[in-house]
mmCIF file of C-alpha atoms and ligand atoms in Angstrom:
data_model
loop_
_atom_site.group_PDB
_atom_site.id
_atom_site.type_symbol
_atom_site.label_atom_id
_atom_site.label_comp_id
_atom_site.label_asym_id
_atom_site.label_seq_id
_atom_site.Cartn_x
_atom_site.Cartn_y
_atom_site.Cartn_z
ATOM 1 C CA UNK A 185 -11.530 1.454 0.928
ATOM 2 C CA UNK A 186 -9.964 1.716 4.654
ATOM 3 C CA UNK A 187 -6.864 0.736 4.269
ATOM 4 C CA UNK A 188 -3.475 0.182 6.444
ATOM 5 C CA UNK A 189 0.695 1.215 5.569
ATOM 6 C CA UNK A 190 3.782 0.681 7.350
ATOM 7 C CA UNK A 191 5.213 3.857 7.922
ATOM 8 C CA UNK A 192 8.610 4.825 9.534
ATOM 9 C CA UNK A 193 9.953 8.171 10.726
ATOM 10 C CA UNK A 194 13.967 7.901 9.987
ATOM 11 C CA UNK A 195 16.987 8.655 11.886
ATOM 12 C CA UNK A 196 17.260 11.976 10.631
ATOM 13 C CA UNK A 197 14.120 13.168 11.610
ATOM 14 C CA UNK A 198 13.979 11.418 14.718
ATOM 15 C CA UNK A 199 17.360 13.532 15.198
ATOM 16 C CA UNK A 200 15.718 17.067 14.766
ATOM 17 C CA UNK A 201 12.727 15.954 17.049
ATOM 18 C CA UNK A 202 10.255 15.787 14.066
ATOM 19 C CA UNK A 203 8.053 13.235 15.072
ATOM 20 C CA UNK A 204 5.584 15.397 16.068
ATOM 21 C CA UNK A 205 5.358 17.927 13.300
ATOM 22 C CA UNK A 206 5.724 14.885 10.997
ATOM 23 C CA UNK A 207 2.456 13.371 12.904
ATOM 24 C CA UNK A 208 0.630 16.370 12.719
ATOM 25 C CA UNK A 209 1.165 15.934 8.814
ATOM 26 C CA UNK A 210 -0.184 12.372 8.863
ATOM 27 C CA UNK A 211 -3.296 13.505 11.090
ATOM 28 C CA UNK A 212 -3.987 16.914 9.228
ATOM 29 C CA UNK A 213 -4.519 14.791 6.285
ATOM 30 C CA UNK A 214 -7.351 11.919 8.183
ATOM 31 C CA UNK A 215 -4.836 8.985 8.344
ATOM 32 C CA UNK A 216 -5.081 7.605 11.902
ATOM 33 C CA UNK A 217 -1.778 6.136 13.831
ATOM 34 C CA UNK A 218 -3.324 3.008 15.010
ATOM 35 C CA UNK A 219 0.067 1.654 16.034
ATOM 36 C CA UNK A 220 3.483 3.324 16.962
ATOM 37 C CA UNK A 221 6.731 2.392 18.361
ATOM 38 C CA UNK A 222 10.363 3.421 18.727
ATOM 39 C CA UNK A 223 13.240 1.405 17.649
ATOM 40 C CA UNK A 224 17.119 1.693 17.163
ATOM 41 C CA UNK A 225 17.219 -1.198 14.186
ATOM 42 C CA UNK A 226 20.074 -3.793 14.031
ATOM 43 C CA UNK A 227 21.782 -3.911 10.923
ATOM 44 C CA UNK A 228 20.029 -7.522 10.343
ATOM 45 C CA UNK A 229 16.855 -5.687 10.636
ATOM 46 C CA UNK A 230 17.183 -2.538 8.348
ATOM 47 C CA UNK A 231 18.963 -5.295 5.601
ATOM 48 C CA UNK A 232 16.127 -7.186 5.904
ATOM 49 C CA UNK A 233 13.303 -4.898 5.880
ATOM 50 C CA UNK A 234 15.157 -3.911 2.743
ATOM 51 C CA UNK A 235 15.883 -6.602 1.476
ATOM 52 C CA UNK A 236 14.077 -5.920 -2.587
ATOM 53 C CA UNK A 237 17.054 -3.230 -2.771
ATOM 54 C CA UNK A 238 19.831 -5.570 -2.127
ATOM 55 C CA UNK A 239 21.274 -5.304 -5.549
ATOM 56 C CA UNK A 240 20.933 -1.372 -6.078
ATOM 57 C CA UNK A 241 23.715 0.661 -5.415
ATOM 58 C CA UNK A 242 22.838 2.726 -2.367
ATOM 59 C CA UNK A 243 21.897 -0.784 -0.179
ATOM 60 C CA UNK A 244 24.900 -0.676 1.597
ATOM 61 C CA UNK A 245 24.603 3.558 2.734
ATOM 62 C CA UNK A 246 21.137 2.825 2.795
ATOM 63 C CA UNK A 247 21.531 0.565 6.035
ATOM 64 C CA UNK A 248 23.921 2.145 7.198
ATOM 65 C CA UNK A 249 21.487 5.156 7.826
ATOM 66 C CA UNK A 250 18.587 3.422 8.893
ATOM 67 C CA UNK A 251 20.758 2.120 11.841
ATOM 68 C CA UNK A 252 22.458 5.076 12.443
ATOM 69 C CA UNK A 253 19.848 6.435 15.443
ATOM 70 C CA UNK A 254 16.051 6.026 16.336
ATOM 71 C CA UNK A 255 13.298 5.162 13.918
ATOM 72 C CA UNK A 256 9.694 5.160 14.772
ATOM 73 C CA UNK A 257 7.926 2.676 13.243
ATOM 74 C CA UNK A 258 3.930 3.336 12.666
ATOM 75 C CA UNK A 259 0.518 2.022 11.395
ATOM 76 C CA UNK A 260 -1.178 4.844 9.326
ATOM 77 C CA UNK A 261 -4.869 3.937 8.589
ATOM 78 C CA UNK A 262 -7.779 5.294 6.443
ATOM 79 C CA UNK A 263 -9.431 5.299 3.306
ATOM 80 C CA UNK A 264 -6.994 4.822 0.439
ATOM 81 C CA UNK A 265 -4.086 5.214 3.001
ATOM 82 C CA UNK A 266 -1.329 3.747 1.043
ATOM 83 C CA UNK A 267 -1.761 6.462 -1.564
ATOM 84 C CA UNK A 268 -2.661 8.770 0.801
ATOM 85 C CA UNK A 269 0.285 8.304 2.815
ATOM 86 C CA UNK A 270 2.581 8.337 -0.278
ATOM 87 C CA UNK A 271 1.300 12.131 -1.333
ATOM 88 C CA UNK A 272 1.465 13.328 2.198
ATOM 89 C CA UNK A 273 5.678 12.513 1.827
ATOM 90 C CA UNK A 274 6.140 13.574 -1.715
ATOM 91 C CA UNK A 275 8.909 12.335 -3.942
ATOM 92 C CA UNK A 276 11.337 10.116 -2.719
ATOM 93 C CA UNK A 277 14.152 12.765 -4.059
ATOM 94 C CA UNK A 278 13.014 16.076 -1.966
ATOM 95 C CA UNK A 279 14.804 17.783 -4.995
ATOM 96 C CA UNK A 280 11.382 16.661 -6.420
ATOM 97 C CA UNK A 281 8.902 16.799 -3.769
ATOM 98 C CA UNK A 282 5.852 19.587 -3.977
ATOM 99 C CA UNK A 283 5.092 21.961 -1.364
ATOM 100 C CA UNK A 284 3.729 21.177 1.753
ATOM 101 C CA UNK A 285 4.771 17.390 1.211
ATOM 102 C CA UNK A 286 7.195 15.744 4.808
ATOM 103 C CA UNK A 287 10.028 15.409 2.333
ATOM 104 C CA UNK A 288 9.944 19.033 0.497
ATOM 105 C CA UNK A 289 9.530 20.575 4.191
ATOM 106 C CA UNK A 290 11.931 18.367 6.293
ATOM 107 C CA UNK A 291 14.167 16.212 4.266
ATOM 108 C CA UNK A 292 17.786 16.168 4.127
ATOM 109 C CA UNK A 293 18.513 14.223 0.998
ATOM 110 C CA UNK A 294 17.418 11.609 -1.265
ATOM 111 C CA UNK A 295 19.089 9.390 1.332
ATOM 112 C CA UNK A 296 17.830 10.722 4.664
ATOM 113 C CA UNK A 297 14.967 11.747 3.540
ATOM 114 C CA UNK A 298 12.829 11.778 6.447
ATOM 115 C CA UNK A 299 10.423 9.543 6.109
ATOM 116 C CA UNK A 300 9.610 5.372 4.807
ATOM 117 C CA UNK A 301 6.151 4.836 3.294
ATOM 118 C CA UNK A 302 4.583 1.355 1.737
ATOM 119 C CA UNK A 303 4.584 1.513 -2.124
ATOM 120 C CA UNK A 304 1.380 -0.785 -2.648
ATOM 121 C CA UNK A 305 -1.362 -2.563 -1.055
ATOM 122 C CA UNK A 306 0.475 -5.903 -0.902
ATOM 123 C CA UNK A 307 3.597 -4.168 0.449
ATOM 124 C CA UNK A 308 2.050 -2.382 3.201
ATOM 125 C CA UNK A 309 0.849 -5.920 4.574
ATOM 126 C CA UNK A 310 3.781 -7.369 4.722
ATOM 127 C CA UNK A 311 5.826 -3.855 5.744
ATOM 128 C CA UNK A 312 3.307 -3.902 8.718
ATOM 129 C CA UNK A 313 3.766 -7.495 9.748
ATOM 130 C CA UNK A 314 7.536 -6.883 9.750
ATOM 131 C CA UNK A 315 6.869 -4.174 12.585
ATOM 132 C CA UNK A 316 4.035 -4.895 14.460
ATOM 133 C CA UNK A 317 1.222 -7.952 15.645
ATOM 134 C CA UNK A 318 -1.723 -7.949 15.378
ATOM 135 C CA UNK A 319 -2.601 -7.274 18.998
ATOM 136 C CA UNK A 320 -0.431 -3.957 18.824
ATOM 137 C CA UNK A 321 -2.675 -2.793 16.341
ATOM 138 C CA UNK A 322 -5.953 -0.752 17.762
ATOM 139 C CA UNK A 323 -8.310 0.662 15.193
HETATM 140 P P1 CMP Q 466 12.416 4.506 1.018
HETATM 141 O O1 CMP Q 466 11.008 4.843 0.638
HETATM 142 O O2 CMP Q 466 12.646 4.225 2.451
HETATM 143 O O3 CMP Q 466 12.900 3.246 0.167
HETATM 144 C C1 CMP Q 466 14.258 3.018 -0.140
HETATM 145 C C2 CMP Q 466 15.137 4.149 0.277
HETATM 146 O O4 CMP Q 466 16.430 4.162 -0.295
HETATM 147 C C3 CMP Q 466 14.533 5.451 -0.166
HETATM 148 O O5 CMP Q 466 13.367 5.717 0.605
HETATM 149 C C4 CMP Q 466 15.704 6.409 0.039
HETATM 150 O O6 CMP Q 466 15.773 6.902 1.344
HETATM 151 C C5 CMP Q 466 16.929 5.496 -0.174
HETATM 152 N N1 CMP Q 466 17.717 5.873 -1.335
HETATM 153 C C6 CMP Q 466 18.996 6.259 -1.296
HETATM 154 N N2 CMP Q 466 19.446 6.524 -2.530
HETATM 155 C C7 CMP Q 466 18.426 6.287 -3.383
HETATM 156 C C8 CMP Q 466 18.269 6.386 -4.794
HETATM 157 N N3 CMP Q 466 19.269 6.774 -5.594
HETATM 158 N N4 CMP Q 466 17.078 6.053 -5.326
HETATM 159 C C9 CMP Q 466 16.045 5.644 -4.519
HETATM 160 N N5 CMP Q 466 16.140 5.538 -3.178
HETATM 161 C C10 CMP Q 466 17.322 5.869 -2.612
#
């Protein structure tokens, strides 16, 4: 099924000028970016978008990071695009990621690693909603 996910380019890659080349990825592989914006993220923003890791270890760093420079937020759409989306990055730890994956080719660390991607259906709808309204959305 078409489907939609949140997707965010990170401070670090926003910091090399990867958005592009990161794009490209996105567009090589038939997602569409139906929505796209650049942001420098409060730190009540970043803690709340997320919010599910407040307990784990890294929260804290983890913030810290995502306000640390630019993001580019994005709506990535197409069939099965939440999966999609989440084998065009590769493994959250680039240590891990396959070739050709955003995260194997660009990532720093496990940390700033390049690139934000919705882990399920449910998630991506309420990732998107975070970000965007409906009538910034065109299909
Ligand atoms: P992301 O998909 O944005 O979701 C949570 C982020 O936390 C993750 O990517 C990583 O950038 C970051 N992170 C930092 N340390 C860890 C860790 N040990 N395990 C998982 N995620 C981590």
């Amino acid at each position: 099924a078409v489907e939609r996910t949140l997707s965010i380019l990170k401070p670090d890659a926003t910091r090399r000028n990867l958005t592009g080349k990161i794009n490209a990825k996105f567009e090589e592989a038939g997602l569409r970016i139906v929505a796209q914006k650049r942001l420098h993220l409060s730190e009540a923003q970043a803690g709340a978008f997320y919010a599910v890791h407040k307990e784990r270890p890294f929260y804290k760093d983890l913030v810290a990071f995502m306000t640390s420079g630019p993001v580019v937020a994005q709506v990535l759409e197409g069939e099965n695009a939440v999966a999609k989306n989440r084998e065009i990055m590769g493994a959250t730890n680039p240590a891990n990621a396959a070739p050709g994956t955003i995260r194997k080719e660009f990532a720093e660390s496990i940390e700033a690693n390049s690139v934000h991607g919705s882990d399920s259906a449910e998630n991506a709808a309420t990732e998107v909603a975070f970000f965007f309204s409906g009538i910034e959305i065109v299909g």
